[in-house]
Short mmCIF file of C-alpha atoms in Angstrom, two decimals:
data_model
loop_
_atom_site.label_atom_id
_atom_site.label_comp_id
_atom_site.label_asym_id
_atom_site.label_seq_id
_atom_site.Cartn_x
_atom_site.Cartn_y
_atom_site.Cartn_z
CA MET A 1 6.72 -19.80 -16.00
CA PHE A 2 10.36 -19.40 -14.90
CA ALA A 3 11.79 -17.75 -18.00
CA PRO A 4 14.21 -14.87 -17.27
CA PHE A 5 11.51 -12.20 -17.56
CA MET A 6 9.26 -14.25 -15.26
CA VAL A 7 12.03 -14.59 -12.67
CA ASN A 8 12.22 -10.79 -12.54
CA ALA A 9 8.45 -10.71 -12.09
CA TRP A 10 8.57 -13.18 -9.19
CA VAL A 11 11.34 -11.23 -7.44
CA ALA A 12 9.67 -7.86 -7.97
CA GLY A 13 6.29 -9.20 -6.89
CA THR A 14 7.79 -10.65 -3.72
CA VAL A 15 9.40 -7.33 -2.77
CA VAL A 16 6.19 -5.43 -3.42
CA ALA A 17 4.09 -7.91 -1.44
CA VAL A 18 6.35 -7.78 1.61
CA VAL A 19 6.45 -3.97 1.66
CA ALA A 20 2.70 -3.64 1.04
CA GLY A 21 1.87 -6.24 3.69
CA VAL A 22 3.97 -4.49 6.34
CA VAL A 23 3.03 -0.87 5.58
CA GLY A 24 -0.58 -1.87 4.90
CA PHE A 25 -0.93 -2.99 8.51
CA LEU A 26 -0.46 0.63 9.62
CA VAL A 27 -2.76 1.86 6.85
CA VAL A 28 -5.60 -0.31 8.15
CA LEU A 29 -4.81 0.32 11.82
CA ARG A 30 -4.82 4.10 11.35
CA GLY A 31 -7.89 4.08 9.10
CA ALA A 32 -5.79 5.79 6.42
CA SER A 33 -7.15 4.01 3.35
CA PHE A 34 -8.00 7.31 1.65
CA LEU A 35 -4.43 8.52 2.16
CA ALA A 36 -3.12 5.20 0.78
CA HIS A 37 -5.31 5.81 -2.25
CA ALA A 38 -4.27 9.44 -2.72
CA VAL A 39 -0.49 9.16 -2.45
CA PRO A 40 0.09 6.51 -5.18
CA HIS A 41 -2.42 8.07 -7.56
CA GLY A 42 -1.25 11.63 -6.96
CA ALA A 43 2.39 10.66 -7.39
CA PHE A 44 1.53 9.79 -10.99
CA ALA A 45 1.67 13.53 -11.71
CA GLY A 46 5.30 13.63 -10.63
CA ALA A 47 6.21 10.93 -13.11
CA ALA A 48 4.38 12.80 -15.88
CA GLY A 49 6.23 16.00 -15.00
CA ALA A 50 9.56 14.20 -14.97
CA VAL A 51 8.93 12.85 -18.46
CA LEU A 52 8.06 16.36 -19.64
CA ILE A 53 11.43 17.79 -18.53
CA GLY A 54 13.45 14.71 -19.48
CA VAL A 55 14.09 13.31 -15.98
CA ASP A 56 13.75 9.72 -14.79
CA PRO A 57 10.05 9.19 -13.94
CA LEU A 58 11.05 7.45 -10.70
CA VAL A 59 12.52 10.75 -9.45
CA GLY A 60 9.31 12.65 -10.14
CA LEU A 61 7.30 9.86 -8.58
CA ALA A 62 9.34 10.02 -5.37
CA VAL A 63 9.17 13.81 -5.15
CA PHE A 64 5.40 13.99 -5.59
CA ALA A 65 4.76 11.01 -3.32
CA ALA A 66 6.78 12.56 -0.49
CA GLY A 67 5.43 16.06 -1.14
CA GLY A 68 1.83 14.88 -1.26
CA ALA A 69 2.18 12.77 1.89
CA LEU A 70 3.82 15.64 3.81
CA THR A 71 1.22 18.17 2.66
CA ILE A 72 -1.69 15.95 3.65
CA SER A 73 -0.09 15.01 7.00
CA VAL A 74 0.71 18.60 7.98
CA LEU A 75 -2.48 20.31 6.79
CA GLY A 76 -4.67 17.43 8.00
CA ARG A 77 -3.75 18.25 11.60
CA ARG A 78 -5.63 21.56 11.54
CA ALA A 79 -8.56 20.65 9.31
CA ARG A 80 -10.61 17.65 8.27
CA SER A 81 -8.07 15.19 6.93
CA ASP A 82 -10.47 13.74 4.35
CA VAL A 83 -11.04 17.18 2.80
CA VAL A 84 -7.32 17.92 2.68
CA THR A 85 -6.61 14.50 1.19
CA ALA A 86 -9.27 14.91 -1.48
CA LEU A 87 -8.07 18.38 -2.47
CA ALA A 88 -4.43 17.27 -2.60
CA LEU A 89 -5.38 14.28 -4.74
CA VAL A 90 -7.38 16.23 -7.32
CA LEU A 91 -4.69 18.93 -7.45
CA MET A 92 -1.96 16.39 -8.20
CA LEU A 93 -4.13 14.61 -10.76
CA GLY A 94 -4.85 17.96 -12.39
CA LEU A 95 -1.13 18.68 -12.58
CA GLY A 96 -0.61 15.24 -14.12
CA ALA A 97 -3.19 16.00 -16.80
CA LEU A 98 -1.46 19.34 -17.48
CA PHE A 99 1.97 17.74 -17.77
CA LEU A 100 0.69 15.07 -20.13
CA SER A 101 -1.05 17.67 -22.30
CA ARG A 102 2.20 19.61 -22.66
CA SER A 103 4.23 16.56 -23.60
CA SER A 104 4.97 16.18 -27.29
CA GLU A 105 4.81 12.40 -27.21
CA TYR A 106 2.86 9.74 -25.39
CA SER A 107 4.88 7.86 -22.82
CA ALA A 108 3.96 4.23 -22.24
CA GLU A 109 6.15 4.34 -19.15
CA VAL A 110 3.88 6.91 -17.52
CA PHE A 111 0.80 4.89 -18.47
CA ALA A 112 2.38 1.83 -16.85
CA LEU A 113 2.64 3.73 -13.55
CA LEU A 114 -1.14 3.61 -13.32
CA PHE A 115 -1.68 -0.02 -14.28
CA GLY A 116 1.72 -1.63 -13.64
CA GLN A 117 4.07 -3.72 -15.74
CA ILE A 118 5.02 -6.53 -13.40
CA LEU A 119 5.53 -8.97 -16.30
CA GLY A 120 7.88 -6.51 -17.98
CA VAL A 121 10.27 -5.78 -15.11
CA SER A 122 13.87 -5.50 -16.26
CA SER A 123 16.89 -6.65 -14.29
CA GLY A 124 18.01 -3.02 -13.87
CA GLU A 125 14.83 -2.19 -11.95
CA ILE A 126 15.35 -4.87 -9.32
CA LEU A 127 18.19 -3.20 -7.40
CA PRO A 128 16.43 0.17 -6.86
CA MET A 129 13.37 -1.76 -5.70
CA LEU A 130 15.40 -3.75 -3.19
CA VAL A 131 17.05 -0.59 -1.84
CA LEU A 132 13.76 1.29 -1.45
CA GLY A 133 12.03 -1.77 -0.03
CA ALA A 134 14.79 -2.28 2.53
CA ALA A 135 14.58 1.42 3.48
CA SER A 136 10.82 1.08 4.02
CA LEU A 137 11.22 -1.97 6.24
CA ILE A 138 14.05 -0.41 8.27
CA ALA A 139 12.01 2.74 8.86
CA PHE A 140 9.02 0.64 9.86
CA THR A 141 11.12 -1.30 12.37
CA VAL A 142 12.68 1.84 13.88
CA PHE A 143 9.38 3.68 14.35
CA PHE A 144 7.13 0.67 14.90
CA ARG A 145 6.42 1.12 18.62
CA PRO A 146 5.70 4.86 18.59
CA MET A 147 3.60 4.57 15.43
CA LEU A 148 1.69 1.63 16.90
CA LEU A 149 0.99 3.60 20.08
CA SER A 150 -0.05 6.76 18.24
CA SER A 151 -2.29 4.72 15.93
CA ALA A 152 -4.01 2.53 18.53
CA LEU A 153 -4.06 4.91 21.52
CA PRO A 154 -3.58 8.49 20.24
CA ASP A 155 -4.89 10.03 23.49
CA MET A 156 -2.35 8.16 25.62
CA ALA A 157 0.61 8.64 23.28
CA PRO A 158 1.66 12.11 24.57
CA ALA A 159 1.91 10.73 28.12
CA ARG A 160 4.44 8.19 26.81
CA GLY A 161 6.50 10.84 25.05
CA VAL A 162 5.09 10.14 21.58
CA ARG A 163 3.77 13.02 19.47
CA PRO A 164 0.92 11.81 17.23
CA ASP A 165 1.45 14.72 14.80
CA SER A 166 5.09 13.76 14.29
CA MET A 167 4.15 10.13 13.81
CA SER A 168 1.60 11.17 11.17
CA ILE A 169 4.41 12.81 9.20
CA VAL A 170 6.63 9.74 9.64
CA PHE A 171 3.80 7.51 8.47
CA GLY A 172 3.23 9.70 5.41
CA LEU A 173 6.90 9.50 4.45
CA LEU A 174 6.88 5.74 5.01
CA LEU A 175 3.88 5.44 2.72
CA ALA A 176 5.65 7.60 0.13
CA CYS A 177 8.71 5.34 0.24
CA ALA A 178 6.54 2.24 -0.16
CA THR A 179 4.75 3.93 -3.06
CA THR A 180 8.01 4.73 -4.83
CA THR A 181 9.07 1.11 -4.35
CA SER A 182 5.92 -0.49 -5.68
CA VAL A 183 4.10 1.78 -8.14
CA PRO A 184 6.62 1.35 -11.00
CA ILE A 185 6.05 -2.41 -10.79
CA VAL A 186 2.38 -2.96 -9.94
CA GLY A 187 0.96 0.49 -10.68
CA ALA A 188 -0.97 2.91 -8.49
CA LEU A 189 -4.24 0.99 -8.79
CA LEU A 190 -2.82 -2.35 -7.70
CA MET A 191 -0.66 -0.83 -4.96
CA PHE A 192 -3.80 0.51 -3.31
CA ALA A 193 -5.42 -2.94 -3.47
CA LEU A 194 -2.38 -4.57 -1.85
CA LEU A 195 -2.17 -1.91 0.88
CA VAL A 196 -5.77 -2.48 1.94
CA GLY A 197 -7.01 -5.98 0.98
CA PRO A 198 -4.56 -8.45 2.61
CA PRO A 199 -3.93 -6.30 5.75
CA SER A 200 -7.68 -5.91 6.32
CA ALA A 201 -8.18 -9.67 6.06
CA ALA A 202 -5.33 -10.23 8.52
CA ARG A 203 -6.83 -7.76 11.01
CA PHE A 204 -10.11 -9.66 10.92
CA VAL A 205 -8.36 -12.88 11.90
CA THR A 206 -6.08 -11.61 14.69
CA ARG A 207 -5.74 -8.42 16.74
CA ARG A 208 -2.17 -9.10 17.88
CA PRO A 209 0.07 -6.64 16.01
CA VAL A 210 3.01 -8.93 15.27
CA ALA A 211 0.76 -11.81 14.21
CA ALA A 212 -1.35 -9.47 12.07
CA ILE A 213 1.74 -8.11 10.31
CA GLY A 214 3.03 -11.62 9.60
CA LEU A 215 -0.34 -12.79 8.30
CA SER A 216 -0.71 -9.62 6.22
CA VAL A 217 2.63 -10.31 4.52
CA VAL A 218 1.66 -13.94 3.87
CA LEU A 219 -1.69 -12.96 2.34
CA ALA A 220 -0.03 -10.27 0.21
CA LEU A 221 2.47 -12.85 -1.06
CA VAL A 222 -0.36 -15.26 -1.85
CA THR A 223 -2.17 -12.49 -3.72
CA VAL A 224 0.81 -11.47 -5.84
CA TRP A 225 2.12 -14.97 -6.53
CA ALA A 226 -1.31 -16.33 -7.44
CA SER A 227 -1.98 -13.32 -9.68
CA ILE A 228 1.30 -13.71 -11.56
CA ALA A 229 0.73 -17.42 -12.10
CA LEU A 230 -2.88 -16.97 -13.22
CA ALA A 231 -1.94 -14.11 -15.56
CA TYR A 232 0.77 -16.27 -17.14
CA VAL A 233 -1.59 -19.22 -17.65
CA THR A 234 -4.66 -17.32 -18.84
CA ASP A 235 -3.04 -14.28 -20.51
CA TRP A 236 -5.46 -12.08 -18.56
CA PRO A 237 -4.31 -8.81 -16.93
CA VAL A 238 -2.44 -9.17 -13.64
CA GLY A 239 -4.45 -6.29 -12.21
CA PHE A 240 -7.71 -8.19 -12.49
CA PHE A 241 -6.35 -11.10 -10.47
CA VAL A 242 -4.73 -8.87 -7.82
CA THR A 243 -7.98 -7.05 -7.12
CA ALA A 244 -10.06 -10.24 -7.33
CA VAL A 245 -7.83 -12.24 -4.98
CA SER A 246 -7.64 -9.30 -2.55
CA ALA A 247 -11.44 -9.11 -2.48
CA VAL A 248 -11.75 -12.86 -1.91
CA LEU A 249 -9.25 -12.73 0.96
CA TYR A 250 -11.11 -9.82 2.53
CA VAL A 251 -14.44 -11.68 2.41
CA ALA A 252 -12.78 -14.84 3.77
CA GLY A 253 -11.17 -12.88 6.61
CA ARG A 254 -14.45 -11.26 7.55
CA ALA A 255 -16.28 -14.61 7.44
CA THR A 256 -13.57 -16.13 9.66
CA ALA A 257 -13.96 -13.30 12.17
CA MET A 258 -17.74 -13.79 12.26
CA GLY A 259 -17.30 -17.53 12.79
CA MET A 260 -14.86 -16.96 15.63
CA SER A 261 -17.25 -14.47 17.23
CA HIS A 262 -20.17 -16.92 17.06
CA ARG A 263 -18.08 -19.69 18.60
CA ALA A 264 -16.99 -17.39 21.42
CA VAL A 265 -20.62 -16.50 22.16
CA ARG A 266 -21.64 -20.18 22.28
CA ARG A 267 -18.78 -21.05 24.62
CA ALA A 268 -19.53 -18.19 27.02
CA PRO A 269 -20.95 -19.43 30.36
CA ALA A 270 -24.63 -18.87 30.94
CA PRO A 271 -25.47 -16.19 33.54
CA ALA A 272 -26.20 -17.45 37.03
CA PRO A 273 -29.91 -17.44 38.02
CA ALA A 274 -30.99 -14.58 40.25
#
């Protein structure tokens, strides 16, 4: 379980889990799950286009992730954001299908961007991941307070000098950076599960932002580590375990929240008689 290729998997999985746990907190808080679904999947088209012209797929992935996030963030301000997100997603997927159809050879590397290759991470991929992951965390720390205010209290944010529209663009770019960090390792499908499952479970348990972020990171680490170990033992796909563990954590978080709510109701003092 700790062979050289597995060590790379543990390191890569840890980086992805930390980034997904932190950024996923904002995804859940802002109700931006559809955007978190669209950006990783749409960025696949950029990787396909990069392969077509002979460029590193990571470059195409980054360009389309940032471009898609900016387009959705800007156009979503003046129209229904779900419509803009859906149209941007299908447009990028259509471009991906076009790029793949024009390619003279099938690229397993592009296919891996959808489903991940966490057990096949090379040592050369670790450094770019660490750099992009660190950039995501630094940006999150710098803009944490204004993004938290614009997400939780958008009507009060302008009075505090925070522009919600600007924070939407910053959030989109942060999501694009996290996508570029994680998709080459876990794939677009699993990245979406990590951005939504563990953070949602954490939000059920606690409403305090710092505590929720910490718990989200812990649950994301548990998800990734358990999935890698189970995939190694059973020889089943890592993706199955990531989605299954995320779903179990979500259900457990929701059950915990319901239990806490029932206990609070029982402990509440009875109303005084008239």
